[in-house]
Amino acid sequence: MNSQTTLKEQCIKLPEVKFPENLSLYKAFKKRESKRDMTEKEFTLQEISNLLWAACGINRENGKSTAPLLWKHHVHIASVYGVHKYDAEKNKLNKVLEEDIRSKMAFQDFVNKAPLIIILGVNTDDMKNDWLERLGGKDFYAGNQTSAVSQNIYLYAAAIDISTVAMTWYDKKFVDEKLGFTGGMQSFIIHPIGYGK
Ligand SMILES: Cc1cc2nc3c(=O)[nH]c(=O)nc-3n(C[C@H](O)[C@H](O)[C@H](O)COP(=O)(O)O)c2cc1C
């Protein structure tokens, strides 16, 4: 049993995924929308575990994901406690930054209040397929993959009545530098998420 309730720690073993009873796929589709009204109420580790698994956790013995991924997806979460990286294989979070960067990440104020901002990234150096440039390039593919993860976040949020929005209008240079991204490692979308007002 994991008694820890916040993201204060450096290394966090998340509780096993356990969705609330009676979640409805129909309700998720029916209620899916971009919602920017967010309170500062923090999520429990159970909620974070569920949310990250819905985004792109591992759902099969072969290690594949709830999202259709051609390459590894890198997921970080920014909170008042700093930034943690999600380890989907071990269902863990590892802190990579002590600083609370939420208020400096984006150009829209509602983001500052979000208890969590999920940062979705792909390392384009992992993309070695020779057809990539012919078919749209690395950023095109990384962006498409990121959209699938984003939609999973939207649907889970809608199913449990919380607010989220996909955002590309954010300070990508600041975020990528703060997270220590080098080479082809880049963020593509951020997702503030919180309880609605
Ligand atoms: C790739 C992408 C980037 C987006 N970036 C932002 C953003 O930076 N800020 C924002 O407020 N909304 C952003 N949105 C949300 C759109 O404004 C929203 O999806 C659109 O208006 C349709 O509304 P709906 O999601 O409620 O159906 C983005 C959506 C997508 C798909």
mmCIF file of C-alpha atoms and ligand atoms in Angstrom:
data_model
loop_
_atom_site.group_PDB
_atom_site.id
_atom_site.type_symbol
_atom_site.label_atom_id
_atom_site.label_comp_id
_atom_site.label_asym_id
_atom_site.label_seq_id
_atom_site.Cartn_x
_atom_site.Cartn_y
_atom_site.Cartn_z
ATOM 1 C CA MET A 1 0.000 0.000 0.000
ATOM 2 C CA ASN A 2 1.401 3.362 -0.966
ATOM 3 C CA SER A 3 0.645 5.840 1.804
ATOM 4 C CA GLN A 4 2.346 8.770 0.120
ATOM 5 C CA THR A 5 -0.143 11.275 -1.218
ATOM 6 C CA THR A 6 1.867 14.051 -2.850
ATOM 7 C CA LEU A 7 4.592 14.586 -5.404
ATOM 8 C CA LYS A 8 7.058 15.888 -2.810
ATOM 9 C CA GLU A 9 9.446 12.951 -3.059
ATOM 10 C CA GLN A 10 12.269 12.432 -5.552
ATOM 11 C CA CYS A 11 11.325 8.906 -6.533
ATOM 12 C CA ILE A 12 7.707 7.791 -6.309
ATOM 13 C CA LYS A 13 6.324 4.310 -6.847
ATOM 14 C CA LEU A 14 2.841 4.960 -8.186
ATOM 15 C CA PRO A 15 -0.072 2.832 -6.985
ATOM 16 C CA GLU A 16 -1.333 0.234 -9.427
ATOM 17 C CA VAL A 17 -3.762 1.627 -11.945
ATOM 18 C CA LYS A 18 -7.307 1.397 -10.644
ATOM 19 C CA PHE A 19 -9.959 3.255 -12.567
ATOM 20 C CA PRO A 20 -13.035 4.495 -10.718
ATOM 21 C CA GLU A 21 -16.030 2.172 -11.124
ATOM 22 C CA ASN A 22 -18.524 2.732 -13.903
ATOM 23 C CA LEU A 23 -16.439 4.902 -16.224
ATOM 24 C CA SER A 24 -18.271 5.284 -19.484
ATOM 25 C CA LEU A 25 -16.615 5.460 -22.877
ATOM 26 C CA TYR A 26 -19.740 7.097 -24.245
ATOM 27 C CA LYS A 27 -19.575 9.785 -21.557
ATOM 28 C CA ALA A 28 -15.897 10.357 -22.353
ATOM 29 C CA PHE A 29 -16.681 11.043 -26.015
ATOM 30 C CA LYS A 30 -19.802 13.006 -25.228
ATOM 31 C CA LYS A 31 -18.007 15.293 -22.745
ATOM 32 C CA ARG A 32 -14.599 15.590 -24.434
ATOM 33 C CA GLU A 33 -13.760 19.269 -24.810
ATOM 34 C CA SER A 34 -10.987 21.753 -24.068
ATOM 35 C CA LYS A 35 -11.611 23.143 -20.589
ATOM 36 C CA ARG A 36 -9.480 25.885 -19.126
ATOM 37 C CA ASP A 37 -11.185 26.421 -15.750
ATOM 38 C CA MET A 38 -8.934 24.814 -13.162
ATOM 39 C CA THR A 39 -8.618 24.957 -9.407
ATOM 40 C CA GLU A 40 -5.354 24.384 -7.581
ATOM 41 C CA LYS A 41 -6.605 21.236 -5.823
ATOM 42 C CA GLU A 42 -3.886 18.593 -6.036
ATOM 43 C CA PHE A 43 -4.369 15.128 -7.475
ATOM 44 C CA THR A 44 -3.720 12.005 -5.435
ATOM 45 C CA LEU A 45 -1.037 9.591 -6.582
ATOM 46 C CA GLN A 46 -3.814 7.152 -7.534
ATOM 47 C CA GLU A 47 -5.321 9.746 -9.846
ATOM 48 C CA ILE A 48 -1.893 10.539 -11.320
ATOM 49 C CA SER A 49 -1.200 6.850 -11.860
ATOM 50 C CA ASN A 50 -4.521 6.399 -13.670
ATOM 51 C CA LEU A 51 -4.055 9.518 -15.756
ATOM 52 C CA LEU A 52 -0.525 8.722 -16.937
ATOM 53 C CA TRP A 53 -1.464 5.153 -17.734
ATOM 54 C CA ALA A 54 -4.446 6.378 -19.757
ATOM 55 C CA ALA A 55 -2.116 8.798 -21.585
ATOM 56 C CA CYS A 56 0.453 6.242 -22.718
ATOM 57 C CA GLY A 57 0.988 3.605 -20.054
ATOM 58 C CA ILE A 58 1.712 -0.021 -20.874
ATOM 59 C CA ASN A 59 -1.423 -2.061 -21.559
ATOM 60 C CA ARG A 60 0.005 -5.321 -22.956
ATOM 61 C CA GLU A 61 2.574 -8.009 -22.141
ATOM 62 C CA ASN A 62 4.594 -6.946 -25.178
ATOM 63 C CA GLY A 63 5.248 -3.557 -23.553
ATOM 64 C CA LYS A 64 3.088 -1.587 -25.949
ATOM 65 C CA SER A 65 0.924 1.315 -24.933
ATOM 66 C CA THR A 66 -2.616 2.641 -24.524
ATOM 67 C CA ALA A 67 -1.611 5.103 -27.279
ATOM 68 C CA PRO A 68 -0.408 3.999 -30.719
ATOM 69 C CA LEU A 69 3.345 4.702 -30.464
ATOM 70 C CA LEU A 70 5.949 4.264 -33.162
ATOM 71 C CA TRP A 71 8.687 5.558 -30.848
ATOM 72 C CA LYS A 72 9.102 5.861 -27.094
ATOM 73 C CA HIS A 73 7.038 8.685 -25.691
ATOM 74 C CA HIS A 74 8.578 10.824 -22.938
ATOM 75 C CA VAL A 75 6.145 12.140 -20.332
ATOM 76 C CA HIS A 76 6.988 14.663 -17.619
ATOM 77 C CA ILE A 77 4.696 16.310 -15.096
ATOM 78 C CA ALA A 78 5.273 19.783 -13.704
ATOM 79 C CA SER A 79 3.749 20.575 -10.300
ATOM 80 C CA VAL A 80 4.352 22.783 -7.293
ATOM 81 C CA TYR A 81 7.008 20.216 -6.272
ATOM 82 C CA GLY A 82 9.068 20.508 -9.468
ATOM 83 C CA VAL A 83 9.129 18.222 -12.489
ATOM 84 C CA HIS A 84 8.982 14.414 -12.484
ATOM 85 C CA LYS A 85 9.549 12.026 -15.360
ATOM 86 C CA TYR A 86 7.111 9.126 -15.791
ATOM 87 C CA ASP A 87 8.675 5.672 -16.046
ATOM 88 C CA ALA A 88 5.859 3.654 -17.644
ATOM 89 C CA GLU A 89 7.719 0.320 -17.375
ATOM 90 C CA LYS A 90 8.191 0.617 -13.600
ATOM 91 C CA ASN A 91 5.080 2.747 -12.950
ATOM 92 C CA LYS A 92 7.299 5.281 -11.196
ATOM 93 C CA LEU A 93 7.978 8.984 -11.170
ATOM 94 C CA ASN A 94 11.511 10.328 -10.883
ATOM 95 C CA LYS A 95 12.155 13.948 -10.093
ATOM 96 C CA VAL A 96 14.299 15.737 -12.686
ATOM 97 C CA LEU A 97 13.881 19.341 -11.498
ATOM 98 C CA GLU A 98 13.191 20.858 -8.065
ATOM 99 C CA GLU A 99 11.861 24.155 -9.450
ATOM 100 C CA ASP A 100 8.168 24.964 -9.934
ATOM 101 C CA ILE A 101 8.180 26.167 -13.546
ATOM 102 C CA ARG A 102 4.411 26.156 -14.164
ATOM 103 C CA SER A 103 3.876 29.906 -14.274
ATOM 104 C CA LYS A 104 6.707 30.378 -16.780
ATOM 105 C CA MET A 105 5.781 27.623 -19.205
ATOM 106 C CA ALA A 106 2.949 29.115 -21.215
ATOM 107 C CA PHE A 107 1.435 32.362 -22.395
ATOM 108 C CA GLN A 108 -2.065 31.851 -20.932
ATOM 109 C CA ASP A 109 -2.701 32.557 -17.265
ATOM 110 C CA PHE A 110 -5.014 29.647 -16.459
ATOM 111 C CA VAL A 111 -1.963 27.398 -16.776
ATOM 112 C CA ASN A 112 -0.446 28.913 -13.609
ATOM 113 C CA LYS A 113 -3.254 27.426 -11.509
ATOM 114 C CA ALA A 114 -3.102 23.918 -12.902
ATOM 115 C CA PRO A 115 -1.934 21.448 -10.256
ATOM 116 C CA LEU A 116 -0.326 19.391 -13.008
ATOM 117 C CA ILE A 117 1.049 20.199 -16.412
ATOM 118 C CA ILE A 118 1.840 17.145 -18.468
ATOM 119 C CA ILE A 119 4.674 17.641 -20.961
ATOM 120 C CA LEU A 120 4.621 15.292 -23.942
ATOM 121 C CA GLY A 121 7.913 14.698 -25.723
ATOM 122 C CA VAL A 122 9.622 12.559 -28.325
ATOM 123 C CA ASN A 123 13.321 12.072 -28.957
ATOM 124 C CA THR A 124 13.555 12.594 -32.701
ATOM 125 C CA ASP A 125 17.037 11.016 -32.605
ATOM 126 C CA ASP A 126 15.200 7.701 -32.025
ATOM 127 C CA MET A 127 13.571 8.077 -35.441
ATOM 128 C CA LYS A 128 15.910 6.330 -37.804
ATOM 129 C CA ASN A 129 13.508 5.048 -40.473
ATOM 130 C CA ASP A 130 14.615 5.901 -44.008
ATOM 131 C CA TRP A 131 11.038 6.725 -45.138
ATOM 132 C CA LEU A 132 10.584 9.517 -42.606
ATOM 133 C CA GLU A 133 11.863 12.439 -44.664
ATOM 134 C CA ARG A 134 9.907 11.285 -47.741
ATOM 135 C CA LEU A 135 6.682 11.111 -45.730
ATOM 136 C CA GLY A 136 6.648 14.368 -43.806
ATOM 137 C CA GLY A 137 9.703 14.420 -41.586
ATOM 138 C CA LYS A 138 10.482 13.736 -37.956
ATOM 139 C CA ASP A 139 8.564 16.619 -36.408
ATOM 140 C CA PHE A 140 5.458 15.698 -38.420
ATOM 141 C CA TYR A 141 5.560 12.126 -37.112
ATOM 142 C CA ALA A 142 6.433 13.147 -33.562
ATOM 143 C CA GLY A 143 3.563 15.643 -33.581
ATOM 144 C CA ASN A 144 1.137 13.017 -34.859
ATOM 145 C CA GLN A 145 2.183 10.515 -32.206
ATOM 146 C CA THR A 146 1.845 13.186 -29.541
ATOM 147 C CA SER A 147 -1.706 13.936 -30.676
ATOM 148 C CA ALA A 148 -2.728 10.341 -29.972
ATOM 149 C CA VAL A 149 -1.425 10.621 -26.407
ATOM 150 C CA SER A 150 -3.139 13.978 -26.056
ATOM 151 C CA GLN A 151 -6.497 12.533 -27.089
ATOM 152 C CA ASN A 152 -6.127 9.775 -24.468
ATOM 153 C CA ILE A 153 -5.615 12.467 -21.818
ATOM 154 C CA TYR A 154 -8.666 14.354 -23.073
ATOM 155 C CA LEU A 155 -10.862 11.245 -22.955
ATOM 156 C CA TYR A 156 -9.774 10.198 -19.475
ATOM 157 C CA ALA A 157 -10.282 13.757 -18.210
ATOM 158 C CA ALA A 158 -13.768 13.873 -19.723
ATOM 159 C CA ALA A 159 -14.663 10.495 -18.216
ATOM 160 C CA ILE A 160 -13.806 11.665 -14.684
ATOM 161 C CA ASP A 161 -15.032 15.270 -15.114
ATOM 162 C CA ILE A 162 -11.761 17.168 -14.910
ATOM 163 C CA SER A 163 -10.458 20.000 -17.061
ATOM 164 C CA THR A 164 -7.647 19.793 -19.579
ATOM 165 C CA VAL A 165 -6.510 21.336 -22.832
ATOM 166 C CA ALA A 166 -3.822 20.501 -25.377
ATOM 167 C CA MET A 167 -1.434 23.413 -25.800
ATOM 168 C CA THR A 168 1.183 24.283 -28.364
ATOM 169 C CA TRP A 169 1.210 27.975 -27.455
ATOM 170 C CA TYR A 170 3.831 27.570 -24.777
ATOM 171 C CA ASP A 171 7.482 28.519 -24.322
ATOM 172 C CA LYS A 172 8.967 25.411 -25.865
ATOM 173 C CA LYS A 173 12.557 26.692 -25.667
ATOM 174 C CA PHE A 174 12.197 27.423 -21.928
ATOM 175 C CA VAL A 175 10.508 24.077 -21.198
ATOM 176 C CA ASP A 176 12.991 22.013 -23.204
ATOM 177 C CA GLU A 177 15.967 23.785 -21.620
ATOM 178 C CA LYS A 178 14.594 23.404 -18.088
ATOM 179 C CA LEU A 179 14.012 19.694 -18.629
ATOM 180 C CA GLY A 180 17.555 19.294 -19.940
ATOM 181 C CA PHE A 181 16.464 18.168 -23.387
ATOM 182 C CA THR A 182 19.391 18.010 -25.806
ATOM 183 C CA GLY A 183 19.868 16.780 -29.368
ATOM 184 C CA GLY A 184 16.603 15.616 -30.915
ATOM 185 C CA MET A 185 14.705 15.411 -27.608
ATOM 186 C CA GLN A 186 11.815 17.875 -27.755
ATOM 187 C CA SER A 187 8.467 18.634 -26.202
ATOM 188 C CA PHE A 188 5.512 18.858 -28.616
ATOM 189 C CA ILE A 189 2.386 19.498 -26.555
ATOM 190 C CA ILE A 190 1.737 20.455 -22.941
ATOM 191 C CA HIS A 191 -1.491 19.521 -21.126
ATOM 192 C CA PRO A 192 -2.441 21.493 -18.024
ATOM 193 C CA ILE A 193 -4.950 19.450 -16.055
ATOM 194 C CA GLY A 194 -7.006 20.152 -12.958
ATOM 195 C CA TYR A 195 -10.368 19.958 -11.252
ATOM 196 C CA GLY A 196 -12.879 22.359 -12.751
ATOM 197 C CA LYS A 197 -14.309 25.304 -10.865
HETATM 198 C C1 LIG B 1 -2.437 20.849 -31.527
HETATM 199 C C2 LIG B 1 -3.325 21.704 -30.677
HETATM 200 C C3 LIG B 1 -2.794 22.788 -30.030
HETATM 201 C C4 LIG B 1 -3.583 23.586 -29.203
HETATM 202 N N1 LIG B 1 -3.010 24.625 -28.525
HETATM 203 C C5 LIG B 1 -3.769 25.362 -27.679
HETATM 204 C C6 LIG B 1 -3.176 26.396 -26.900
HETATM 205 O O1 LIG B 1 -1.980 26.661 -26.955
HETATM 206 N N2 LIG B 1 -3.984 27.078 -26.057
HETATM 207 C C7 LIG B 1 -5.314 26.809 -25.934
HETATM 208 O O2 LIG B 1 -5.988 27.494 -25.142
HETATM 209 N N3 LIG B 1 -5.911 25.840 -26.652
HETATM 210 C C8 LIG B 1 -5.167 25.096 -27.507
HETATM 211 N N4 LIG B 1 -5.746 24.067 -28.213
HETATM 212 C C9 LIG B 1 -7.169 23.738 -28.004
HETATM 213 C C10 LIG B 1 -8.031 24.217 -29.162
HETATM 214 O O3 LIG B 1 -8.245 25.603 -29.046
HETATM 215 C C11 LIG B 1 -9.348 23.449 -29.112
HETATM 216 O O4 LIG B 1 -9.100 22.076 -29.228
HETATM 217 C C12 LIG B 1 -10.294 23.888 -30.235
HETATM 218 O O5 LIG B 1 -10.690 25.214 -30.053
HETATM 219 C C13 LIG B 1 -11.544 23.020 -30.285
HETATM 220 O O6 LIG B 1 -12.213 23.034 -29.034
HETATM 221 P P1 LIG B 1 -12.537 21.684 -28.263
HETATM 222 O O7 LIG B 1 -11.228 20.970 -27.959
HETATM 223 O O8 LIG B 1 -13.250 22.095 -27.013
HETATM 224 O O9 LIG B 1 -13.382 20.848 -29.169
HETATM 225 C C14 LIG B 1 -4.968 23.286 -29.051
HETATM 226 C C15 LIG B 1 -5.503 22.181 -29.718
HETATM 227 C C16 LIG B 1 -4.684 21.395 -30.510
HETATM 228 C C17 LIG B 1 -5.288 20.206 -31.208
#
